[in-house]
Structures are given as C-alpha cells and as structure tokens.
C-alpha cells in the first residue's frame, strides 16, 4: 500500500513589473543548505522538497522523481545569449545549471539521499510522468520511499517568457514547486492507488465508479506542468475528504483518505 | 523478476547508418573521429568529434527528421510489431540535447534579421523527440523523457524494463538521441574536459571526445525472431560528492554495481564481461576503476566503446547497448582502442585483443553529471 506521508509546496504568482521574489529567506526558514552558483530552478526544487521533508529524516535510499515541462529556463536563456548573441563559450556554472539532473543532485545532497534520482518530462503532464515512475518503483520494491515533485521556473522578462510559450500578452504567470513523499511501509497518510487501463473506454468506465471524487484530467494554463502538482498538494493539505482522482493518459491515480 | 528481450534495434553513429554495419565496423576496429571548428565563436575553438557520416551540415537540426525514421523503422520492423502494437507503443526517451539546435538556429537567424525581436530559447521543453517519434511511427502511447545527463537513455531503458516487469505494457520503445549542437560542443569546451583522442583507463588519458548517435531498442516480454539478448535488470543511484565528478573512492560506483547485480540475481564472479563507461577523463576513469575493484576480484574482461563512436552523452546508454549486444551476438567482446599504457594507480587493463563472449551476464556502466549513476545487466542466452 502506497501512502502520501508529507507534502511540500511553493507557489508564487508573478507581477509583470516586479523582480522574482528572493528565495533565500524561505530556504533558510526551511532549514536548507546554502550552495554557491545554483540557479533559480535549483532553489525552487530545494524549497519545495525541503518543505516536504521538513522535520523528517528521509531514508538514504529514498528515490527522487522530479518532473518539469520546461526545465531550468533562466540558465538556458543565459547560455544561449552567451553563445549566440555574445559569441562566447558558456560560463561553466551556467552550462552545468542547464542539465536536468542538476536540481535532483542538490536536493539529494541537501536531504542526504543517495538512491535513485530521475528528472523526467512530459509537456503538460510532467508531474504525472514523475508520479507514474515513482509508483512503478514503489510497486516493484525498487524503493520504499519516494520524493516526487514538479518544478517550473520562469525567465525574465515575463513578456518574453510568454512569447516563448505562445501565451497571450498579459497571461498571468507563476513559479511553482510541489512535492509529495510516498511510502509503502507507513501506517498513516492518504492512500494512493494507480491503475492502468488499456483504452479510454475502460478508463471512463473506471471513472464512473467514483462519482463523488474530485477529478483532474489534462491541465491547461500558462504553467500547466506544475498545475496538477499544485492542485494535488493543495487539495490534500485541505483534507480532500472525498479523495482525488488524477488521470494521465489511460492511467488513473486515486488518492484515498 | 523477469527481464525483457531486445527484440529490435536501430542505430546511426560514427560507425555507420545501420546497426549491423555499425557492429561490423566496431569488430573491424574502425575509429574515425573528425575535426570540428566552432567558427561562430569570437575565439573559434576546434575539437575532435565523432559525427554520423550522413554528409549533411553538422549543426543542421533537421538531421533528426532525416536520420531518425530509418533508425526507428529498423528497430520496429525487426521487432515484428503489428500495426495495432505500434499504435499503443509506449516511448521511453533519453537525451541531453533535445531540440536545442533548433533554438540556436532560430535565435541566430532572428538576430541576423536585425528586427530587434530576437528571442533566446524560442523552442522550449523536452517533447520534440517524442513528437517526432510518434509522427514517424503513428504511435499514440504514453511517453517519458529523461534528462539526467549521460545516464539519460540508460535510465530510459531501466524505466521501460520496469514498466514491462509490472505488466504496464508488452512492448516498449527506447530511444537515445544526441546530435551535434553548438551548446553542447561549446559548453564542454568551456569546461575544459575535452581531448583529441579517447584513451580509456590509460595513464595518458586527458579527457573525452564527444560524438553523436541515434539508437532505438524495442524491448519486449516475448523474444520474437531476434531473440537471444535480454535486459535482465539494473540500478540507478545518486552520488552527491560533486555535480561534475564521481566520488574518486568508487563507493557510489560499487553501490550501484552491487544493486544492479542483485536485480539480475547474479554474483560478481559470474559476470562474463563489462562495458565500462570509460570516458577517458582522469577523474571519471579513476572513480570507475576504484568502484569496479570494490566489487570484483578478479575483474571480468572490461571493454570500452567510446573510442569507436565518442561519448554520445545522454544517448550513450542505448547507442552502446545496441553495439555491445550486437558484438555479443557475434560471439565477441570488442577490444578497446586507445588503451596502451597501464595506469599503475588504476590497475585496470581493458582488453586489447578480441575475446570470446560466452553466454551469461554482462554489465554496462553509465555515469553522468549530477552524480547520476546507472548500471544495466544484459544476458546473452546459451
């Protein structure tokens, strides 16, 4: 039986004329370590994962499953400017920061983890993709504890970030980092069940058996890869007495109180 | 737990444009790095590089569209999948370059146009390869895309294996993809990790040589006509010693090797051979050698494939699996070109003469930036 035993959450809507809110104080409050030359994406990952693990000693072999639709955009933009506009070899720390595995490395270092560590993407459903891999490993017994998160950062100016994603001018943007701790040996916590269905008809039949449960299918919006993660962490934090259903393709997650 | 059969393979790399001819070239010892000059930098750099011999402009990102169809179709055709099976085929993708080449080109063109509206990183996200693969195959299955640096496609193989073991699917397609792009070549130049020749575990090793490759494996619960090779198991862990260098004492390398052996149900003494990661970097090879010595006594025959196709980064997991499995099927462990002078500190000598490849279990190591380590266990049937 898989249970959700902790939640971690950071969400910040962004104003067009404002700078990105500094995260150092929040990181310090969450008791996270200080690291040089990390980027915004890593800071967001450290903050959300740190809040999820707050007050707990995670098992060193806890698996880490980080999803993101766009990855570390700030440093990707900076590297491309250095290379194409300024025509310089990218600065080493900027180049390292664009690697998908970078954020997982710092979260593992910060929380003392040495187990499985994945960065995975599926545009529009990166949280679900990470969750599927974590459930897979928990069910197979590859890991007994899994930290699952989704992180989306933005790059300034926001007008360019919107343009990059084909969003209309003025579309509200936000940063997010949303995490769940899943365990197979816990006695308490919301239960998580996952079933795969061969096709959409089978999935609809299964869904019809949960009339009272809150559902979320493919999310849409300007920061949509983190939307499901945000929805799940917020609803579970609020108790979600009827439970939650998240669908990903023909797979169905059922969070059951 | 049951393994999964390598039911179909496809490959394009510096050795050729088709898997069987690449394996033949490997066993003939063909090593052909070329020189690439990064002209567009204010201080142009030149580096050795293993390119796919397609005759196209190296940095043209449209090469994905031209090269990937044949590689995909070779694997799917060999696997003998029906149309219905192709339509629901889940995709497990590992890469470290994705569509970055398209962004570089579009941004440069916009800057050259001088309209003042140039947007850096106009192409975002990691889904380009999944979309292209779906379009070529007409598949509509789910996809997962890994970006864990040099372990990306090895992790995709591990993910596919586990999905099969859980019964989530009967067949799975795994793609490893790396094509030349300015970001990768200039980025590694800036890190000063490159050399002119690959010399794995050699006393004179001084760095890696990059390369490109596209490779596909169809994994299946059923052997099909190709039969013979099975992905048995594997493991992944994270070494938080340094974001760029594996811990030199080999502790995390030995841990992931031990976990991989456990998933395969094989003791170290029964391993018939090992395809080392062997980037030829001073620190990386040291950590790998130290890790191997913690697990094996004596070491099984060790070989390295990067002298043939370069380090294809996130794609090396699938690229080198296709080559290694192809060589094993022909009964041979390929030699390691470039190894000439023993490093007394490592005391590890990869094979320099062809060795037989009997039935049994073989390991493949992968270590990446971000401390990401993955070992795969492959079984050659009797």
Coordinates of C-alpha atoms in Angstrom, one line a residue, chain B residues 5-324:
Chain B
X5 CA 14.1 -9.2 -24.7
X6 CA 16.0 -6.9 -27.1
X7 CA 13.5 -7.6 -29.9
X8 CA 14.6 -5.0 -32.4
X9 CA 17.4 -2.5 -32.7
X10 CA 18.3 0.5 -34.9
X11 CA 21.4 2.7 -34.8
X12 CA 23.2 5.5 -36.6
X13 CA 26.5 6.7 -35.2
X14 CA 30.0 7.5 -36.3
X15 CA 30.4 3.8 -37.3
X16 CA 27.6 3.9 -39.9
X17 CA 23.9 4.4 -40.6
X18 CA 22.6 1.0 -39.7
X19 CA 23.0 -1.3 -36.7
X20 CA 24.5 -4.4 -38.3
X21 CA 27.1 -2.4 -40.3
X22 CA 28.0 -0.5 -37.2
X23 CA 28.7 -3.7 -35.3
X24 CA 30.8 -5.0 -38.3
X25 CA 32.8 -1.7 -38.3
X26 CA 33.2 -2.0 -34.5
X27 CA 34.6 -5.5 -34.8
X28 CA 36.9 -4.4 -37.6
X29 CA 38.2 -1.8 -35.2
X30 CA 37.2 1.3 -37.2
X31 CA 37.9 4.5 -35.3
X32 CA 37.2 7.7 -37.2
X33 CA 36.9 11.0 -35.2
X34 CA 36.9 14.1 -37.3
X35 CA 37.7 17.7 -36.5
X36 CA 35.1 20.3 -35.9
X37 CA 35.7 24.1 -35.8
X38 CA 33.3 26.3 -33.9
X39 CA 33.6 29.2 -36.3
X40 CA 30.8 31.3 -34.8
X41 CA 32.5 31.9 -31.5
X42 CA 34.5 35.2 -31.1
X43 CA 37.5 33.0 -30.4
X44 CA 36.9 29.9 -32.6
X45 CA 37.6 26.6 -31.0
X46 CA 38.5 23.3 -32.7
X47 CA 37.8 19.9 -31.3
X48 CA 37.8 16.2 -32.2
X49 CA 34.3 14.8 -32.8
X50 CA 32.7 11.6 -33.9
X51 CA 30.0 12.6 -36.3
X52 CA 27.4 10.4 -38.1
X53 CA 28.6 10.0 -41.7
X54 CA 25.4 11.4 -43.4
X55 CA 27.2 14.1 -45.4
X56 CA 24.9 16.8 -44.1
X57 CA 25.8 20.1 -42.5
X58 CA 26.8 19.1 -38.9
X59 CA 24.7 21.7 -37.0
X60 CA 21.6 21.4 -39.1
X61 CA 18.9 20.3 -36.5
X62 CA 16.7 19.0 -39.4
X63 CA 19.1 16.0 -39.4
X64 CA 16.8 14.5 -36.7
X65 CA 14.0 14.4 -39.3
X66 CA 16.2 12.8 -41.9
X67 CA 18.1 10.3 -39.7
X68 CA 15.5 9.1 -37.1
X69 CA 12.9 7.5 -39.5
X70 CA 15.3 4.8 -40.7
X71 CA 16.6 4.1 -37.2
X72 CA 13.1 3.8 -35.8
X73 CA 11.8 1.7 -38.6
X74 CA 14.7 -0.7 -38.5
X75 CA 14.0 -1.4 -34.8
X76 CA 10.3 -1.7 -35.1
X77 CA 10.4 -3.8 -38.3
X78 CA 13.0 -6.2 -36.7
X79 CA 10.7 -6.5 -33.7
X80 CA 7.9 -7.6 -36.0
X81 CA 5.3 -5.5 -34.2
X82 CA 1.8 -5.3 -35.7
X83 CA 0.2 -2.0 -36.6
X84 CA -2.0 -2.3 -33.5
X85 CA 1.0 -2.8 -31.3
X86 CA 2.8 0.2 -32.9
X87 CA -0.1 2.5 -32.2
X88 CA 0.0 1.9 -28.5
X89 CA 3.7 1.5 -28.1
X90 CA 5.0 3.5 -25.1
X91 CA 8.1 5.6 -25.7
X92 CA 11.0 5.9 -23.2
X93 CA 13.4 8.6 -24.4
X94 CA 16.7 9.7 -23.1
X95 CA 18.7 12.7 -24.5
X96 CA 20.8 15.6 -23.4
X97 CA 20.3 17.8 -26.4
X98 CA 16.6 17.5 -27.4
X99 CA 15.7 20.4 -29.7
X100 CA 18.4 22.9 -28.5
X101 CA 19.8 23.0 -32.1
X102 CA 16.5 24.4 -33.4
X103 CA 16.6 27.2 -30.7
X104 CA 20.2 28.1 -31.5
X105 CA 19.5 28.4 -35.2
X106 CA 16.2 30.3 -34.8
X107 CA 17.8 32.8 -32.4
X108 CA 20.8 33.3 -34.6
X109 CA 18.5 33.9 -37.6
X110 CA 16.4 36.4 -35.7
X111 CA 19.5 38.3 -34.5
X112 CA 20.8 38.4 -38.1
X113 CA 17.5 39.7 -39.3
X114 CA 18.1 42.7 -37.0
X115 CA 14.5 43.4 -36.2
X116 CA 15.2 43.8 -32.5
X117 CA 12.7 41.0 -31.8
X118 CA 15.2 38.1 -31.4
X119 CA 14.1 35.7 -28.6
X120 CA 16.6 33.4 -27.0
X121 CA 15.4 29.8 -26.5
X122 CA 12.4 30.1 -28.8
X123 CA 11.9 26.3 -28.7
X124 CA 11.2 25.1 -25.1
X125 CA 10.6 21.8 -23.4
X126 CA 11.8 18.3 -24.0
X127 CA 9.0 16.9 -26.0
X128 CA 10.4 17.3 -29.6
X129 CA 11.8 13.8 -29.8
X130 CA 8.6 12.2 -28.5
X131 CA 6.5 14.2 -31.0
X132 CA 8.8 13.3 -33.9
X133 CA 8.9 9.6 -33.0
X134 CA 5.1 9.5 -32.7
X135 CA 4.7 11.2 -36.1
X136 CA 7.1 8.7 -37.8
X137 CA 5.6 5.6 -36.2
X138 CA 2.0 6.7 -35.9
X139 CA 2.1 5.7 -32.3
X140 CA -0.1 7.2 -29.6
X141 CA 1.2 5.5 -26.5
X142 CA 2.4 7.4 -23.4
X143 CA 5.9 8.8 -23.2
X144 CA 8.5 9.6 -20.6
X145 CA 11.6 11.7 -21.4
X146 CA 14.6 11.6 -19.2
X147 CA 17.2 14.3 -18.9
X148 CA 19.8 13.0 -16.5
X149 CA 22.9 14.0 -18.5
X150 CA 25.0 11.0 -19.6
X151 CA 22.7 8.4 -18.0
X152 CA 19.5 9.7 -19.7
X153 CA 18.9 6.8 -22.1
X154 CA 20.2 4.2 -19.7
X155 CA 17.6 5.4 -17.3
X156 CA 15.0 5.3 -20.1
X157 CA 16.0 1.6 -20.6
X158 CA 15.6 1.0 -16.9
X159 CA 12.2 2.7 -16.9
X160 CA 11.0 0.6 -19.9
X161 CA 12.2 -2.6 -18.3
X162 CA 10.2 -1.9 -15.1
X163 CA 7.1 -0.9 -17.0
X164 CA 7.3 -4.3 -18.7
X165 CA 8.0 -6.1 -15.5
X166 CA 4.9 -4.6 -13.9
X167 CA 2.8 -5.5 -16.9
X168 CA 2.0 -1.9 -17.9
X169 CA 2.9 -2.9 -21.5
X170 CA 4.0 -5.9 -23.6
X171 CA 6.5 -3.9 -25.7
X172 CA 8.3 -0.7 -25.2
X173 CA 10.4 1.5 -27.5
X174 CA 13.5 3.1 -26.0
X175 CA 15.3 6.0 -27.9
X176 CA 18.6 7.5 -27.2
X177 CA 19.4 10.6 -29.2
X178 CA 22.3 13.0 -29.4
X179 CA 23.1 15.2 -32.5
X180 CA 25.7 17.9 -32.7
X181 CA 24.7 21.3 -31.4
X182 CA 26.7 24.4 -30.5
X183 CA 25.6 24.5 -26.9
X184 CA 27.0 21.0 -26.1
X185 CA 30.2 21.4 -28.0
X186 CA 31.0 24.9 -26.7
X187 CA 29.8 24.1 -23.2
X188 CA 32.2 21.1 -22.9
X189 CA 34.9 23.2 -24.5
X190 CA 34.3 25.7 -21.7
X191 CA 34.5 23.0 -19.1
X192 CA 38.0 22.0 -20.5
X193 CA 37.1 18.4 -20.4
X194 CA 37.8 17.5 -24.0
X195 CA 40.9 15.8 -25.6
X196 CA 42.0 14.9 -29.1
X197 CA 41.9 11.1 -28.5
X198 CA 40.0 8.7 -26.4
X199 CA 42.3 6.7 -24.1
X200 CA 40.2 4.9 -21.6
X201 CA 41.9 3.9 -18.3
X202 CA 45.3 4.7 -20.0
X203 CA 48.0 6.5 -18.0
X204 CA 48.0 9.3 -20.6
X205 CA 44.2 9.9 -20.7
X206 CA 43.4 13.6 -20.7
X207 CA 39.7 13.9 -21.5
X208 CA 36.8 12.8 -23.6
X209 CA 35.9 13.1 -27.2
X210 CA 32.3 13.8 -27.9
X211 CA 30.2 12.1 -30.6
X212 CA 26.6 11.8 -31.9
X213 CA 24.3 8.9 -32.3
X214 CA 20.7 7.9 -32.6
X215 CA 19.7 4.5 -31.3
X216 CA 16.5 2.6 -30.7
X217 CA 15.7 -0.7 -28.9
X218 CA 12.4 -2.4 -28.8
X219 CA 12.1 -4.2 -25.5
X220 CA 9.5 -7.0 -25.2
X221 CA 8.3 -9.6 -22.9
X222 CA 8.3 -12.0 -25.9
X223 CA 11.6 -12.9 -27.7
X224 CA 10.4 -12.5 -31.3
X225 CA 12.7 -13.7 -34.1
X226 CA 15.7 -11.6 -33.0
X227 CA 15.9 -13.5 -29.6
X228 CA 19.0 -14.1 -27.6
X229 CA 19.6 -10.9 -25.7
X230 CA 17.7 -9.9 -22.6
X231 CA 17.9 -6.8 -20.4
X232 CA 17.8 -8.5 -17.0
X233 CA 18.0 -5.7 -14.6
X234 CA 19.8 -2.6 -13.5
X235 CA 20.0 0.1 -10.9
X236 CA 20.4 3.9 -10.6
X237 CA 21.8 6.0 -7.7
X238 CA 23.0 9.5 -6.9
X239 CA 26.4 10.5 -5.8
X240 CA 26.3 13.9 -4.2
X241 CA 30.0 14.3 -3.9
X242 CA 30.3 16.7 -6.8
X243 CA 28.0 17.8 -9.6
X244 CA 30.6 17.0 -12.2
X245 CA 32.9 14.3 -10.8
X246 CA 32.0 10.9 -9.4
X247 CA 33.5 10.3 -5.9
X248 CA 37.0 9.2 -6.5
X249 CA 36.9 6.4 -3.9
X250 CA 34.5 4.5 -6.1
X251 CA 32.0 4.0 -3.2
X252 CA 28.9 5.1 -5.1
X253 CA 30.0 3.2 -8.2
X254 CA 30.3 0.0 -6.3
X255 CA 26.9 0.6 -4.6
X256 CA 25.1 0.9 -8.0
X257 CA 27.0 -2.1 -9.4
X258 CA 26.0 -4.2 -6.4
X259 CA 22.4 -3.1 -6.7
X260 CA 22.4 -3.9 -10.4
X261 CA 23.8 -7.4 -9.8
X262 CA 21.2 -8.0 -7.1
X263 CA 18.4 -7.2 -9.6
X264 CA 19.9 -9.6 -12.1
X265 CA 20.3 -12.3 -9.4
X266 CA 24.0 -12.8 -10.3
X267 CA 27.0 -12.8 -8.0
X268 CA 30.1 -10.8 -9.2
X269 CA 32.0 -13.9 -10.0
X270 CA 29.5 -14.9 -12.7
X271 CA 29.7 -11.7 -14.7
X272 CA 31.2 -12.6 -18.1
X273 CA 32.3 -9.1 -19.2
X274 CA 31.7 -5.5 -18.6
X275 CA 31.3 -2.5 -20.9
X276 CA 32.8 0.3 -18.9
X277 CA 31.6 3.9 -19.2
X278 CA 35.3 4.8 -19.7
X279 CA 35.0 8.5 -20.7
X280 CA 38.8 8.8 -20.7
X281 CA 38.6 11.6 -18.2
X282 CA 41.2 11.4 -15.5
X283 CA 38.7 11.7 -12.6
X284 CA 35.9 9.6 -14.2
X285 CA 38.0 6.7 -15.1
X286 CA 39.6 6.7 -11.6
X287 CA 36.3 6.6 -9.9
X288 CA 35.0 3.8 -12.2
X289 CA 38.2 1.7 -11.7
X290 CA 38.0 2.1 -7.9
X291 CA 34.4 1.1 -7.9
X292 CA 34.9 -1.9 -10.0
X293 CA 37.7 -3.1 -7.8
X294 CA 35.5 -2.9 -4.7
X295 CA 33.0 -5.3 -6.3
X296 CA 35.1 -7.7 -8.5
X297 CA 38.1 -9.8 -7.6
X298 CA 39.3 -10.7 -10.2
X299 CA 37.8 -8.2 -12.6
X300 CA 35.8 -9.7 -15.6
X301 CA 37.0 -8.7 -19.1
X302 CA 36.5 -5.0 -19.4
X303 CA 36.0 -3.1 -22.7
X304 CA 35.1 0.5 -23.7
X305 CA 33.2 1.5 -26.8
X306 CA 33.7 5.3 -26.7
X307 CA 36.9 5.1 -28.9
X308 CA 34.6 3.9 -31.7
X309 CA 31.7 6.5 -31.5
X310 CA 32.8 9.1 -29.0
X311 CA 30.9 10.0 -25.9
X312 CA 27.3 10.4 -27.1
X313 CA 26.3 11.8 -23.7
X314 CA 22.6 11.2 -23.0
X315 CA 22.3 8.8 -25.9
X316 CA 25.2 6.6 -24.9
X317 CA 23.0 4.1 -22.9
X318 CA 21.1 2.9 -26.0
X319 CA 23.8 3.6 -28.6
X320 CA 26.3 1.5 -26.7
X321 CA 23.8 -1.2 -25.7
X322 CA 23.0 -1.8 -29.4
X323 CA 26.7 -2.0 -30.3
X324 CA 27.6 -4.2 -27.3

